[in-house]
Coordinates of C-alpha atoms in Angstrom, one line a residue:
Chain A
X82 CA 48.4 18.8 40.7
X83 CA 50.3 20.6 43.5
X84 CA 50.5 24.3 42.8
X85 CA 51.2 27.7 44.2
X86 CA 49.7 30.8 42.8
X87 CA 50.7 34.4 43.1
X88 CA 47.8 36.0 41.3
X89 CA 49.3 39.5 40.8
X90 CA 52.4 40.0 38.7
X91 CA 52.8 43.5 40.3
X92 CA 51.6 45.3 43.2
X93 CA 51.9 49.1 43.4
X94 CA 51.4 50.8 46.9
X95 CA 52.2 54.3 48.1
X96 CA 54.8 54.7 50.8
X97 CA 53.2 54.5 54.2
X98 CA 50.3 52.5 53.1
X99 CA 49.8 48.9 54.1
X100 CA 50.7 46.3 51.6
X101 CA 49.4 42.8 50.8
X102 CA 51.1 40.3 48.4
X103 CA 48.8 37.4 47.8
X104 CA 49.7 33.8 47.8
X105 CA 47.3 30.7 47.5
X106 CA 48.2 27.1 47.4
X107 CA 46.8 23.8 46.4
X108 CA 48.8 20.8 48.0
X109 CA 47.9 17.8 49.9
X110 CA 48.6 17.3 53.6
X111 CA 50.0 20.0 55.9
X112 CA 52.5 22.0 54.0
X113 CA 55.2 24.3 55.2
X114 CA 54.7 27.8 53.6
X115 CA 57.5 30.4 52.9
X116 CA 58.1 33.8 51.6
X117 CA 61.3 34.9 50.0
X118 CA 62.4 38.3 48.7
X119 CA 64.7 39.2 45.8
X120 CA 66.0 42.8 45.8
X121 CA 67.4 44.3 42.6
X122 CA 70.7 42.8 41.5
X123 CA 70.8 40.8 44.7
X124 CA 70.2 37.3 45.6
X125 CA 67.3 35.7 47.2
X126 CA 66.6 36.3 51.0
X127 CA 64.4 34.2 53.3
X128 CA 61.6 36.4 55.0
X129 CA 59.5 33.9 57.0
X130 CA 57.9 30.6 57.2
X131 CA 54.9 28.9 58.7
X132 CA 54.9 25.4 59.9
X133 CA 52.3 25.2 62.6
X134 CA 50.9 27.2 65.5
X135 CA 50.0 30.8 65.5
X136 CA 48.5 31.8 62.1
X137 CA 50.3 35.1 62.0
X138 CA 54.0 34.7 61.3
X139 CA 56.4 37.6 61.7
X140 CA 59.5 37.8 59.6
X141 CA 62.4 40.1 58.5
X142 CA 62.0 43.7 57.6
X143 CA 58.7 44.2 59.4
X144 CA 56.9 41.7 57.1
X145 CA 54.4 39.2 58.4
X146 CA 52.2 36.6 56.8
X147 CA 48.8 35.2 57.7
X148 CA 48.0 31.5 57.2
X149 CA 44.4 30.8 56.4
X150 CA 43.7 27.0 56.3
X151 CA 40.2 27.3 55.0
X152 CA 41.2 29.6 52.1
X153 CA 44.4 27.9 51.6
X154 CA 46.1 31.2 51.5
X155 CA 49.4 32.7 52.9
X156 CA 49.4 36.3 52.2
X157 CA 52.3 38.6 53.0
X158 CA 51.6 41.9 54.7
X159 CA 53.3 44.9 56.1
X160 CA 51.4 47.7 58.0
X161 CA 53.5 50.6 56.4
X162 CA 55.3 50.3 53.1
X163 CA 58.7 51.8 52.6
X164 CA 60.2 52.6 49.1
X165 CA 63.1 50.3 50.0
X166 CA 60.6 47.3 50.3
X167 CA 60.4 47.4 46.4
X168 CA 61.6 43.9 45.4
X169 CA 60.4 40.7 43.8
X170 CA 58.6 38.3 46.2
X171 CA 58.2 34.6 46.0
X172 CA 55.8 32.4 47.9
X173 CA 56.8 28.7 48.3
X174 CA 55.4 25.6 49.6
X175 CA 56.9 22.3 50.9
X176 CA 54.8 19.3 50.8
X177 CA 55.4 15.6 51.2
X178 CA 54.8 13.2 48.2
X179 CA 56.9 10.3 49.2
X180 CA 59.8 12.7 49.6
X181 CA 59.7 16.3 50.3
X182 CA 59.1 18.7 47.4
X183 CA 59.2 22.5 47.2
X184 CA 57.3 24.6 44.6
X185 CA 57.5 28.4 44.1
X186 CA 54.9 30.8 42.9
X187 CA 55.7 32.9 39.8
X188 CA 56.6 35.9 41.9
X189 CA 55.1 39.3 42.6
X190 CA 56.9 42.5 41.9
X191 CA 56.2 45.1 44.6
X192 CA 56.6 48.7 43.7
X193 CA 56.4 51.2 46.6
X194 CA 55.9 54.8 45.4
X195 CA 57.2 57.8 47.2
Chain B
X264 CA 76.9 38.8 53.5
X265 CA 74.8 35.7 54.1
X266 CA 77.9 33.5 54.8
X267 CA 77.0 31.2 51.9
X268 CA 79.6 31.2 49.1
X269 CA 79.1 30.2 45.6
X270 CA 81.6 29.8 42.9
X271 CA 82.1 30.8 40.2
X272 CA 79.9 33.9 40.1
X273 CA 79.7 33.8 36.3
X274 CA 80.2 31.0 33.8
X275 CA 79.9 31.0 30.1
X276 CA 80.1 27.7 28.3
X277 CA 79.1 26.0 25.1
X278 CA 76.2 23.6 24.4
X279 CA 77.1 19.9 25.1
X280 CA 79.6 20.8 27.8
X281 CA 79.6 20.0 31.5
X282 CA 80.1 22.4 34.4
X283 CA 80.3 22.1 38.1
X284 CA 79.0 24.8 40.4
X285 CA 80.1 24.9 44.0
X286 CA 78.5 25.9 47.2
X287 CA 80.0 26.3 50.6
X288 CA 77.3 26.6 53.3
X289 CA 77.5 28.8 56.4
X290 CA 79.6 27.4 59.2
X291 CA 77.4 24.9 61.2
X292 CA 74.7 24.4 58.5
X293 CA 73.9 20.9 57.6
X294 CA 71.3 21.5 54.9
X295 CA 72.1 22.6 51.4
X296 CA 69.4 23.5 48.8
X297 CA 69.8 24.2 45.1
X298 CA 67.5 26.4 43.0
X299 CA 67.4 27.6 39.4
X300 CA 66.0 30.9 38.4
X301 CA 65.4 31.5 34.6
X302 CA 63.1 33.8 32.7
X303 CA 61.3 30.9 31.1
X304 CA 60.6 28.8 34.1
X305 CA 60.8 31.2 37.1
X306 CA 62.3 30.0 40.3
X307 CA 62.5 26.2 40.7
X308 CA 63.8 24.0 43.6
X309 CA 66.2 21.5 42.3
X310 CA 67.4 19.4 45.3
X311 CA 68.2 19.4 49.1
X312 CA 71.0 17.6 50.9
X313 CA 71.1 17.2 54.7
X314 CA 74.4 16.1 56.2
X315 CA 75.4 14.2 53.2
X316 CA 72.0 12.6 52.4
X317 CA 69.5 13.6 49.7
X318 CA 66.6 15.0 51.6
X319 CA 64.2 16.4 49.0
X320 CA 64.2 16.4 45.2
X321 CA 62.5 18.9 42.9
X322 CA 62.4 19.5 39.1
X323 CA 66.0 18.4 38.6
X324 CA 66.8 17.1 35.2
X325 CA 68.5 13.7 34.7
X326 CA 71.5 15.7 33.2
X327 CA 71.9 17.4 36.5
X328 CA 73.4 15.8 39.6
X329 CA 74.4 17.1 43.0
X330 CA 76.2 15.8 46.0
X331 CA 77.1 17.0 49.5
X332 CA 80.6 16.1 50.7
X333 CA 81.8 15.3 54.4
X334 CA 83.0 18.9 54.8
X335 CA 79.2 19.9 53.9
X336 CA 80.1 21.8 50.8
X337 CA 78.0 20.8 47.8
X338 CA 78.4 20.7 44.1
X339 CA 75.9 20.8 41.4
X340 CA 77.0 19.1 38.1
X341 CA 75.2 20.1 35.0
X342 CA 76.1 18.1 31.9
X343 CA 75.2 17.9 28.1
X344 CA 74.2 21.5 28.5
X345 CA 71.5 23.2 26.5
X346 CA 70.7 26.8 25.7
X347 CA 67.6 26.4 28.0
X348 CA 69.9 25.8 31.0
X349 CA 71.1 29.3 31.1
X350 CA 70.0 30.6 34.3
X351 CA 70.9 31.9 37.8
X352 CA 71.5 29.0 40.1
X353 CA 71.2 29.6 43.8
X354 CA 72.5 27.7 46.8
X355 CA 71.1 28.0 50.2
X356 CA 72.0 26.6 53.5
X357 CA 70.3 26.2 57.0
X358 CA 71.1 24.5 60.3
X359 CA 68.5 22.0 59.4
X360 CA 65.0 22.1 57.9
X361 CA 63.1 22.1 61.1
X362 CA 60.7 24.8 62.6
X363 CA 63.0 27.6 63.7
X364 CA 65.6 27.5 61.0
X365 CA 66.1 30.2 58.4
X366 CA 67.7 29.6 55.0
X367 CA 70.6 31.7 53.8
X368 CA 71.2 32.2 50.2
X369 CA 74.4 32.7 48.3
X370 CA 74.7 35.3 45.6
X371 CA 74.3 32.8 42.9
X372 CA 76.1 31.5 39.8
X373 CA 74.9 33.0 36.5
X374 CA 75.4 30.3 33.8
X375 CA 75.3 31.3 30.2
X376 CA 75.2 28.5 27.6
X377 CA 76.1 29.6 24.1

């Protein structure tokens, strides 16, 4: 079955430290990969997406993600975390199965500590 | 402000009823996406329309339907409502679904079924 996994429900990181939010997937074909963020009491926002090309994708708010085909991973990273980065992050995959389908991970709550 | 407008912001209705959620995409965006976010099932993709045509379909129940009108606004119809349909319903829009397009989300409609 096609799936997306975010193995950590919560990630805690100190302000100024690098952060990583993990995502792995299991889908057939060549998927599109996405990261979204949901700030407290606000809607979803698109962060970045990977379709093809350079494995390192840069997105909004200084976030970037690294696509690793052999490990079927698409981890979200930021070199230096800010308290304001604290939010809920979702990884998503688009794959083709007759028609296009999108699936989401369960979300990872990032808490950046001052 | 993302430029995507969803109405109403809140909706309370009884089981068995039918409701319509409306989404106005950003000016010039041809694609509209619908998502459901609930505590039980997390974030799920429901359906995508592109310029009036269905482009992708996710875990959308048969009791639910959607359409995109010639002016590109979209409506999500939920019928025979059940308590489990209580959720936050997001709409997003993008110019198209190709490589360099970003999706912008509305603030969501919070549906409570009592």
